[in-house]
Tab-separated table of C-alpha atoms in Angstrom:
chain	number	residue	atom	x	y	z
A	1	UNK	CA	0.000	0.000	0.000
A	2	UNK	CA	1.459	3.440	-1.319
A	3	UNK	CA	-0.383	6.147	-0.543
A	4	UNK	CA	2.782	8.878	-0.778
A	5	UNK	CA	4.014	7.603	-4.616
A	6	UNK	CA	7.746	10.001	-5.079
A	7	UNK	CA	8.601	9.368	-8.477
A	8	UNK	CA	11.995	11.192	-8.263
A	9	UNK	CA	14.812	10.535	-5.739
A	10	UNK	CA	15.225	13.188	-2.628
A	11	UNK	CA	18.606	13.905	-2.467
A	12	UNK	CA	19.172	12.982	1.365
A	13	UNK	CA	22.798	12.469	1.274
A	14	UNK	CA	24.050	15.842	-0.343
A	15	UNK	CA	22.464	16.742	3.156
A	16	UNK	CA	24.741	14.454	5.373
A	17	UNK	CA	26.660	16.886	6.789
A	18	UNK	CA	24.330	19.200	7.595
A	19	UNK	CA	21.722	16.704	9.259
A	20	UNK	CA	24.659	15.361	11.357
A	21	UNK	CA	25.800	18.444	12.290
A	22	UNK	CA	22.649	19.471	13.436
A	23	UNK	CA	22.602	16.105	15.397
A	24	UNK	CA	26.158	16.352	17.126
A	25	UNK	CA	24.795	19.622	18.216
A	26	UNK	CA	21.397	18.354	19.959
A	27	UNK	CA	23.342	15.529	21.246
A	28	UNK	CA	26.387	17.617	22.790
A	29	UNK	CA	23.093	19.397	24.456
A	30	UNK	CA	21.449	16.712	25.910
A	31	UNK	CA	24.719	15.745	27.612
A	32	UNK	CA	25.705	19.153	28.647
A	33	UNK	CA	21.902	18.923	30.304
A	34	UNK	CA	22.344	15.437	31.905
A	35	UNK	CA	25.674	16.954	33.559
A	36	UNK	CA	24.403	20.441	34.820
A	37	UNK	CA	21.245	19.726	35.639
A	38	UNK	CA	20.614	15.432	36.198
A	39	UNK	CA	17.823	13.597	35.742
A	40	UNK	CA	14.799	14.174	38.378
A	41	UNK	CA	14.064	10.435	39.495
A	42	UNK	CA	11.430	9.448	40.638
A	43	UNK	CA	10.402	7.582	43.470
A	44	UNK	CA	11.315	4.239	41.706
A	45	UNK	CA	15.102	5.414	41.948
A	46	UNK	CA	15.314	7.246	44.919
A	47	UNK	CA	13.276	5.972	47.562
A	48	UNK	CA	9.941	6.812	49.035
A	49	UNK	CA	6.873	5.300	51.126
A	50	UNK	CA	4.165	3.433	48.975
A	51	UNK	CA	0.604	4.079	50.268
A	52	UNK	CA	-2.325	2.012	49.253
A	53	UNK	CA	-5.193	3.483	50.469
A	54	UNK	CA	-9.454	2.321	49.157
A	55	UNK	CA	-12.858	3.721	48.398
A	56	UNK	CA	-16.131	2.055	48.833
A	57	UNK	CA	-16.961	3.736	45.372
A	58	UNK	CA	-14.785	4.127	42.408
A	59	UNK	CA	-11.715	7.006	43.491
A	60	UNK	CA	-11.324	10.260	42.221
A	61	UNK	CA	-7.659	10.612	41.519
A	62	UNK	CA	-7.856	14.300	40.788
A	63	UNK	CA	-9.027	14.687	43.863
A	64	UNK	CA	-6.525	12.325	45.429
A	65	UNK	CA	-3.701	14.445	44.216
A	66	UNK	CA	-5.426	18.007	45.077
A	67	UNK	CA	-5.483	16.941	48.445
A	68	UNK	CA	-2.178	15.292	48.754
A	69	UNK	CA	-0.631	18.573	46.671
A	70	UNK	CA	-2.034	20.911	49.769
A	71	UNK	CA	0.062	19.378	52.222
A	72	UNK	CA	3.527	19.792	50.427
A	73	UNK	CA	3.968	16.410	48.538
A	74	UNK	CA	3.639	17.702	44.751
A	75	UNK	CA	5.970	15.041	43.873
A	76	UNK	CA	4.029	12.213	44.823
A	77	UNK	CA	2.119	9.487	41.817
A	78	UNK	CA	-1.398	8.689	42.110
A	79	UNK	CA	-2.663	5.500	40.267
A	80	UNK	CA	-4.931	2.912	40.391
A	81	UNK	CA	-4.052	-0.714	42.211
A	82	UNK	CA	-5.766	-3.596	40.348
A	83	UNK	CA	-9.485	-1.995	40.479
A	84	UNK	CA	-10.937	1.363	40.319
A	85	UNK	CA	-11.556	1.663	43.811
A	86	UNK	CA	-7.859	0.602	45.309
A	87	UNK	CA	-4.894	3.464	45.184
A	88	UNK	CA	-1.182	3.406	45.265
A	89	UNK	CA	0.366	6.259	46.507
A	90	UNK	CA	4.135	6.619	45.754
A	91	UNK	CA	5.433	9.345	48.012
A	92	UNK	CA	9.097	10.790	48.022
A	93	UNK	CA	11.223	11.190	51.043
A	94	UNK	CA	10.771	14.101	53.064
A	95	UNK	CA	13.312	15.138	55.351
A	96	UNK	CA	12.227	15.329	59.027
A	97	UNK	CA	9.484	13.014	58.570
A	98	UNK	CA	8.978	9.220	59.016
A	99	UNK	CA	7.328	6.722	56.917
A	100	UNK	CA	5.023	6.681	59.836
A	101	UNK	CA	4.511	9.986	60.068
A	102	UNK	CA	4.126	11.034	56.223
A	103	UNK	CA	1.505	8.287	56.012
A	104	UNK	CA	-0.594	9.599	58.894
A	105	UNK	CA	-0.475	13.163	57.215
A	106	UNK	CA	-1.695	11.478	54.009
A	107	UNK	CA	-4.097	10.026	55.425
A	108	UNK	CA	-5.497	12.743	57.481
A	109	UNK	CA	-5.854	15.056	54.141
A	110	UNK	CA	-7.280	12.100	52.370
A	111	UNK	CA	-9.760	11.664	55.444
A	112	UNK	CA	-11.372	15.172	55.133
A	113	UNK	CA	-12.221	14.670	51.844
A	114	UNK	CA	-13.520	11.682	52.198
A	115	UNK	CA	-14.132	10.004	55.597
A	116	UNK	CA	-14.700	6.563	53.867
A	117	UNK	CA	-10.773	5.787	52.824
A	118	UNK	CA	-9.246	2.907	54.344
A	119	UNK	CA	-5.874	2.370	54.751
A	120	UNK	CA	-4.833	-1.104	53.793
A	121	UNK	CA	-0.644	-0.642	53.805
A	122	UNK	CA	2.007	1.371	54.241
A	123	UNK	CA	5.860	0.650	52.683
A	124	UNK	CA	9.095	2.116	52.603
A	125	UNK	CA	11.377	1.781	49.834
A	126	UNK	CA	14.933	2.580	50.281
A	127	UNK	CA	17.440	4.688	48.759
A	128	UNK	CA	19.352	1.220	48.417
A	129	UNK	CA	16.375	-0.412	46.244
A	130	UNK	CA	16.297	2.937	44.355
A	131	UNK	CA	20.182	2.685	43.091
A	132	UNK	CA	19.610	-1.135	42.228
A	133	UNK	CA	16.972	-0.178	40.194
A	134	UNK	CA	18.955	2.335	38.280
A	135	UNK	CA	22.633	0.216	37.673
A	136	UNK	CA	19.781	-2.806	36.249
A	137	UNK	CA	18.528	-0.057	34.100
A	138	UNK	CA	21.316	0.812	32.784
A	139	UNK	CA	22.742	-2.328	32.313
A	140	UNK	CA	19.404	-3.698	30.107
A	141	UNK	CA	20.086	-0.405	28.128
A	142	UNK	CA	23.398	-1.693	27.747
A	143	UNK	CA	22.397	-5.329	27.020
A	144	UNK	CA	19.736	-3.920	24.382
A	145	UNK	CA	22.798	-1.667	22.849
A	146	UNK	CA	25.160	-4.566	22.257
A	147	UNK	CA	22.114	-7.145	20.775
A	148	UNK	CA	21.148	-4.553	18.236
A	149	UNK	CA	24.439	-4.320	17.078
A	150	UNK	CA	25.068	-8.105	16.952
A	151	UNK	CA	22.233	-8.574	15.222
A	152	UNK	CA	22.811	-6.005	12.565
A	153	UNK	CA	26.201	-6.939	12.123
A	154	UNK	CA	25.231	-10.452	11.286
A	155	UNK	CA	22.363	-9.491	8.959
A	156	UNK	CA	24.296	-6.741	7.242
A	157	UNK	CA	27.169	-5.427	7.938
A	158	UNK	CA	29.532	-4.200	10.402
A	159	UNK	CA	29.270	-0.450	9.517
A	160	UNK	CA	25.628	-0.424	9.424
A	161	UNK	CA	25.939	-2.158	12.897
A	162	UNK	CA	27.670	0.777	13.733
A	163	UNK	CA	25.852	3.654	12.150
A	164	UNK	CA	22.393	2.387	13.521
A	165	UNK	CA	23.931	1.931	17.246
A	166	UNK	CA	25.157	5.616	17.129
A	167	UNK	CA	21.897	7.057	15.477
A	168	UNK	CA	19.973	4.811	18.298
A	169	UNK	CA	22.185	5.983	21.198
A	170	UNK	CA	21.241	9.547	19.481
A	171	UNK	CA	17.876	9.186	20.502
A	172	UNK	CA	17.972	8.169	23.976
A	173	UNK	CA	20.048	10.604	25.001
A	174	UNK	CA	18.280	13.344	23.523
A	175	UNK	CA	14.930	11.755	25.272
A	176	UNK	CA	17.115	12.056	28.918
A	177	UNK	CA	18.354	15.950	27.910
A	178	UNK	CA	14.796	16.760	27.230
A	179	UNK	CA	13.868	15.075	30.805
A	180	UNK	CA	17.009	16.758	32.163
A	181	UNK	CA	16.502	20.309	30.750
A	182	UNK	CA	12.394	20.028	31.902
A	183	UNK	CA	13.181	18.486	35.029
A	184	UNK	CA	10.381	15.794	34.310
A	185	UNK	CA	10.447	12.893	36.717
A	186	UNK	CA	12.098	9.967	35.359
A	187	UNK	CA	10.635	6.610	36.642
A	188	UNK	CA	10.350	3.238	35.309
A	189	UNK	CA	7.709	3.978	33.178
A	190	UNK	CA	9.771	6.228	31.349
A	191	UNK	CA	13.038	3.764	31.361
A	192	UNK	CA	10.465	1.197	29.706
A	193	UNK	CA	9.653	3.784	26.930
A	194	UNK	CA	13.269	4.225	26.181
A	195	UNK	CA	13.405	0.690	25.650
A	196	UNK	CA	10.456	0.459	23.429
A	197	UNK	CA	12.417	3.194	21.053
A	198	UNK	CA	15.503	2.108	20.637
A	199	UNK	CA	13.434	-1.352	19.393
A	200	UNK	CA	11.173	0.988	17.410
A	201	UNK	CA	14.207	2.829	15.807
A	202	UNK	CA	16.399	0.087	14.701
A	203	UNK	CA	13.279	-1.247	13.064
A	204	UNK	CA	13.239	1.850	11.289
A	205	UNK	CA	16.877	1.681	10.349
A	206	UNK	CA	16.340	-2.315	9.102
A	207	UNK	CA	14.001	-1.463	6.503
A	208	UNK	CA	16.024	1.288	5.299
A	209	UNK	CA	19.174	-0.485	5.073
A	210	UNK	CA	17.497	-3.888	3.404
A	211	UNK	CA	16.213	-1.636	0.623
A	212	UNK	CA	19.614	-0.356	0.517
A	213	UNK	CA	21.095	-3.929	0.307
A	214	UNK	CA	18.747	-4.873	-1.888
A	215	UNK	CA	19.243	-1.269	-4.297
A	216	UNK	CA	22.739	-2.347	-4.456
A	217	UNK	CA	22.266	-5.697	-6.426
A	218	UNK	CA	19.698	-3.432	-8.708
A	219	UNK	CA	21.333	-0.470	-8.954
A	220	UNK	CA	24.997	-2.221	-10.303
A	221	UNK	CA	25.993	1.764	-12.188
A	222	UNK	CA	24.783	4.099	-9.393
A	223	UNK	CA	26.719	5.284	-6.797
A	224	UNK	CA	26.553	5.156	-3.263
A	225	UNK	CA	24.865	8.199	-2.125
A	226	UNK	CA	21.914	7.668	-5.093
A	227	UNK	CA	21.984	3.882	-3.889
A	228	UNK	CA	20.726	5.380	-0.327
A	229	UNK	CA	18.752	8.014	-1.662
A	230	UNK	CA	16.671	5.383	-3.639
A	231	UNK	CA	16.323	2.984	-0.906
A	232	UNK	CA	15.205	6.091	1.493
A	233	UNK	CA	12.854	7.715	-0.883
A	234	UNK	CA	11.318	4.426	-1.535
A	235	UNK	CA	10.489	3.867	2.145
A	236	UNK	CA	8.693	7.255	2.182
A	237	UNK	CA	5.383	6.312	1.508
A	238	UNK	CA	5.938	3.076	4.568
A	239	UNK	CA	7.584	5.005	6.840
A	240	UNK	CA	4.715	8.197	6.942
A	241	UNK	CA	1.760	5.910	7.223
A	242	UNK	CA	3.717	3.893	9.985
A	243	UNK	CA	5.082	6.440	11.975
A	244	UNK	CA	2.003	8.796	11.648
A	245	UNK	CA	-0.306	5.575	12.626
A	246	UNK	CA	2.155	5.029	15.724
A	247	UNK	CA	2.137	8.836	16.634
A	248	UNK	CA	-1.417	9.180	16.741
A	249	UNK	CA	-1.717	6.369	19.157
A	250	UNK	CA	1.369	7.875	21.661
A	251	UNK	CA	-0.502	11.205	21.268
A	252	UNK	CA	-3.888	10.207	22.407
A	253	UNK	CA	-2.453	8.408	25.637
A	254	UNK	CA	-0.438	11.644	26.081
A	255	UNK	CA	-3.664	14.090	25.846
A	256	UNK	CA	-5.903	11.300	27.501
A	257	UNK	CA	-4.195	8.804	29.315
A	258	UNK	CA	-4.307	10.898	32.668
A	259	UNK	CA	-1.051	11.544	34.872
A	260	UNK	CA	0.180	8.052	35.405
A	261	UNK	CA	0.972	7.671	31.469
A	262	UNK	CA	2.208	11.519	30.868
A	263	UNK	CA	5.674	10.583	30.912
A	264	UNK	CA	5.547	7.828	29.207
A	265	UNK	CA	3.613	8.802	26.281
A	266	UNK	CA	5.712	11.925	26.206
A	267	UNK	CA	9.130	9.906	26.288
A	268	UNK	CA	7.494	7.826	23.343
A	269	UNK	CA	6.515	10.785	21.447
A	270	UNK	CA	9.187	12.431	21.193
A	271	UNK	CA	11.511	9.119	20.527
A	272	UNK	CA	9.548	8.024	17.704
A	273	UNK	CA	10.070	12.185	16.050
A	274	UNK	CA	13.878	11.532	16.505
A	275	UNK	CA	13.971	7.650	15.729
A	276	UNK	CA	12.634	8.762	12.021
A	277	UNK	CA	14.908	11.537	11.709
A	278	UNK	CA	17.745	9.428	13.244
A	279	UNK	CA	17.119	6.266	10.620
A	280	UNK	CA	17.163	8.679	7.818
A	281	UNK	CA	19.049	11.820	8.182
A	282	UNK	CA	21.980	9.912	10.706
A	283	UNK	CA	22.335	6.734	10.576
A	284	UNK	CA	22.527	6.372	6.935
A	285	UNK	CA	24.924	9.395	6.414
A	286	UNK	CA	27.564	7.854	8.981
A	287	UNK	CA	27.225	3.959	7.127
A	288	UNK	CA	28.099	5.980	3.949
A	289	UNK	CA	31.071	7.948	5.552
A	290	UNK	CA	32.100	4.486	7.215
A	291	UNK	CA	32.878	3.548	3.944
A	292	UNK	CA	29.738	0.906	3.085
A	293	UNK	CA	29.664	-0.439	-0.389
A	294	UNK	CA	28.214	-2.785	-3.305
A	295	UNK	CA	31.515	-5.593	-1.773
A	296	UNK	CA	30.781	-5.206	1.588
A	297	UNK	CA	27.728	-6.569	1.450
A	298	UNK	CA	26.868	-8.560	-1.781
A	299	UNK	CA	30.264	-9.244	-2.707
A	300	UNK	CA	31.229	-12.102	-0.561
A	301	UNK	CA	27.958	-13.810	-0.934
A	302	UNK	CA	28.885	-13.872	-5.041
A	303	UNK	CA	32.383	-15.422	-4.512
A	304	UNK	CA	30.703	-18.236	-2.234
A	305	UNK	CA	27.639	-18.705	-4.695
A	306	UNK	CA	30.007	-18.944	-7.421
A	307	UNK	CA	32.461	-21.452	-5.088
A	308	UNK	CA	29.158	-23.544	-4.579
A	309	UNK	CA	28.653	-23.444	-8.597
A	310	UNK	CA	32.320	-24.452	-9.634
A	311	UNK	CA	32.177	-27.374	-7.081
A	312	UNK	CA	28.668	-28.701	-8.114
A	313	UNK	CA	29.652	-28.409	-11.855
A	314	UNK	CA	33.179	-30.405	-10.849
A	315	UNK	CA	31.286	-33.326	-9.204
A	316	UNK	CA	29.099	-33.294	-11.801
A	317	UNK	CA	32.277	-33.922	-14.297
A	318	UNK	CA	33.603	-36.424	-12.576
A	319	UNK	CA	30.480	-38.631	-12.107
A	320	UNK	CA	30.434	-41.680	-14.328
């Protein structure tokens, strides 16, 4: 289905420098951002008391929130706990106070609201869980890294390996410097939407580079750069209905999924903007300045193919 038909070739690559310019320069940003300013974890990370709290009826979170807001805890997340009438309250630590303590002011503001809550537990999460949470993070970030390189390096090629790691990478940290530089709270919910975009941008970044593969068995007179510029143009149509299919989806959990998906809808959105123009405008630039050509990648697979036929045509001479 094509509902975008280009007839003629954009010239993406005569832009290379440009687009990764522009990229080296939101990326130096996002670090200088993580550095000055940090990330602003969440409760997940750093610690807190978990309050789960129920209703007879079905609970009004923005009420919840109002209340717990007026006694000092604007930091705190309000969600739902298996039904509609069961909350969890994640609250940070506040210096001065106990576990004990914060609960029973919780519960008080909750109370004159609504003298029908019931508290049903009351946990404290240390700073100690927090920082496990983080390194195992990190590491699956890590472990994710490596496996999409592996993996393209065995399908493709080394330097697309490469280029699609470093466009990836690209993306997450610009997601963190836009958390860093808005001081939105990073919790798990936003680690998992990382995740989900650095799968959802090397998809991106396969389908470009097997038309590319494929463009360079077709395309046996054109050059590199109009090899790319094919296989990108050609995955216009695919990549618009795709990505603006996808978007729409992130965007209405964003505007209506309520607090408890904000930040993850809004990590999402703005990973699946930069995953397009990262599969496009960086990744394929740097495989082309890496050096990528028609050998590396169908050239070896000729000389065996032609191996194979020389050694089925000998056996087939020697047979009585």
């Amino acid at each position: 289905m094509e509902f975008f038909k280009i007839k003629k070739d954009i010239p993406f690559m005569s832009y290379g420098r440009l687009t990764t310019t522009i990229s080296l320069v939101t990326f130096l940003l996002s670090v200088f951002f993580l550095y000055s300013k940090g990330l602003h974890l969440g409760v997940d990370f750093t610690g807190g008391t978990m309050m789960e709290v129920s209703y007879p009826q079905a609970a009004n979170l923005d009420s919840i929130r109002k209340s717990v807001d007026e006694i000092g805890l604007k930091d705190a997340t309000v969600q739902n706990f298996g039904t509609s009438q069961d909350v969890l309250i994640r609250l940070p630590i506040k210096p001065g106070l106990s576990t004990a303590q914060l609960s029973e002011n919780v519960l008080k503001a909750l109370s004159a609201t609504d003298p029908a809550v019931k508290l049903h537990r009351v946990e404290f999460v240390g700073p100690q869980v927090g920082q496990e949470l983080y390194d195992k993070g990190a590491l699956a970030m890590l472990f994710v890294c490596l496996g999409i390189m592996a993996y393209l390096a065995i399908r493709f090629e080394w330097r697309f390996a490469v280029a699609a790691v470093i466009a990836n990478m690209h993306d997450v940290i610009i997601i963190l410097g836009f958390f860093a530089f808005f001081q939105w709270e990073f919790n798990l919910t936003v680690l998992a939407a990382v995740l989900a975009v650095l799968g959802y941008s090397v998809n991106e970044s396969v389908v470009v580079f097997d038309r590319v593969r494929e463009n360079f068995r077709k395309m046996r007179k054109a050059s590199v750069p109009e090899v790319i510029n094919n296989a990108i143009t050609r995955t216009m149509s695919r990549t618009i209905i795709t990505h603006f299919s996808t978007e729409l989806m992130v965007l209405s959990m964003l505007v209506f999924g309520g607090e408890v998906l904000h930040n993850f809808a809004l990590a999402l959105t703005i990973g699946i903007l930069f995953g397009i123009y990262s599969s496009v405008l960086v990744a394929s630039p740097i495989a082309m300045y890496l050096g990528v050509s028609r050998e590396n990648l169908i050239g070896g697979g000729s000389r065996k193919r032609r191996q194979k036929s020389t050694h089925c045509l000998d056996r087939i001479e020697a047979a009585p």
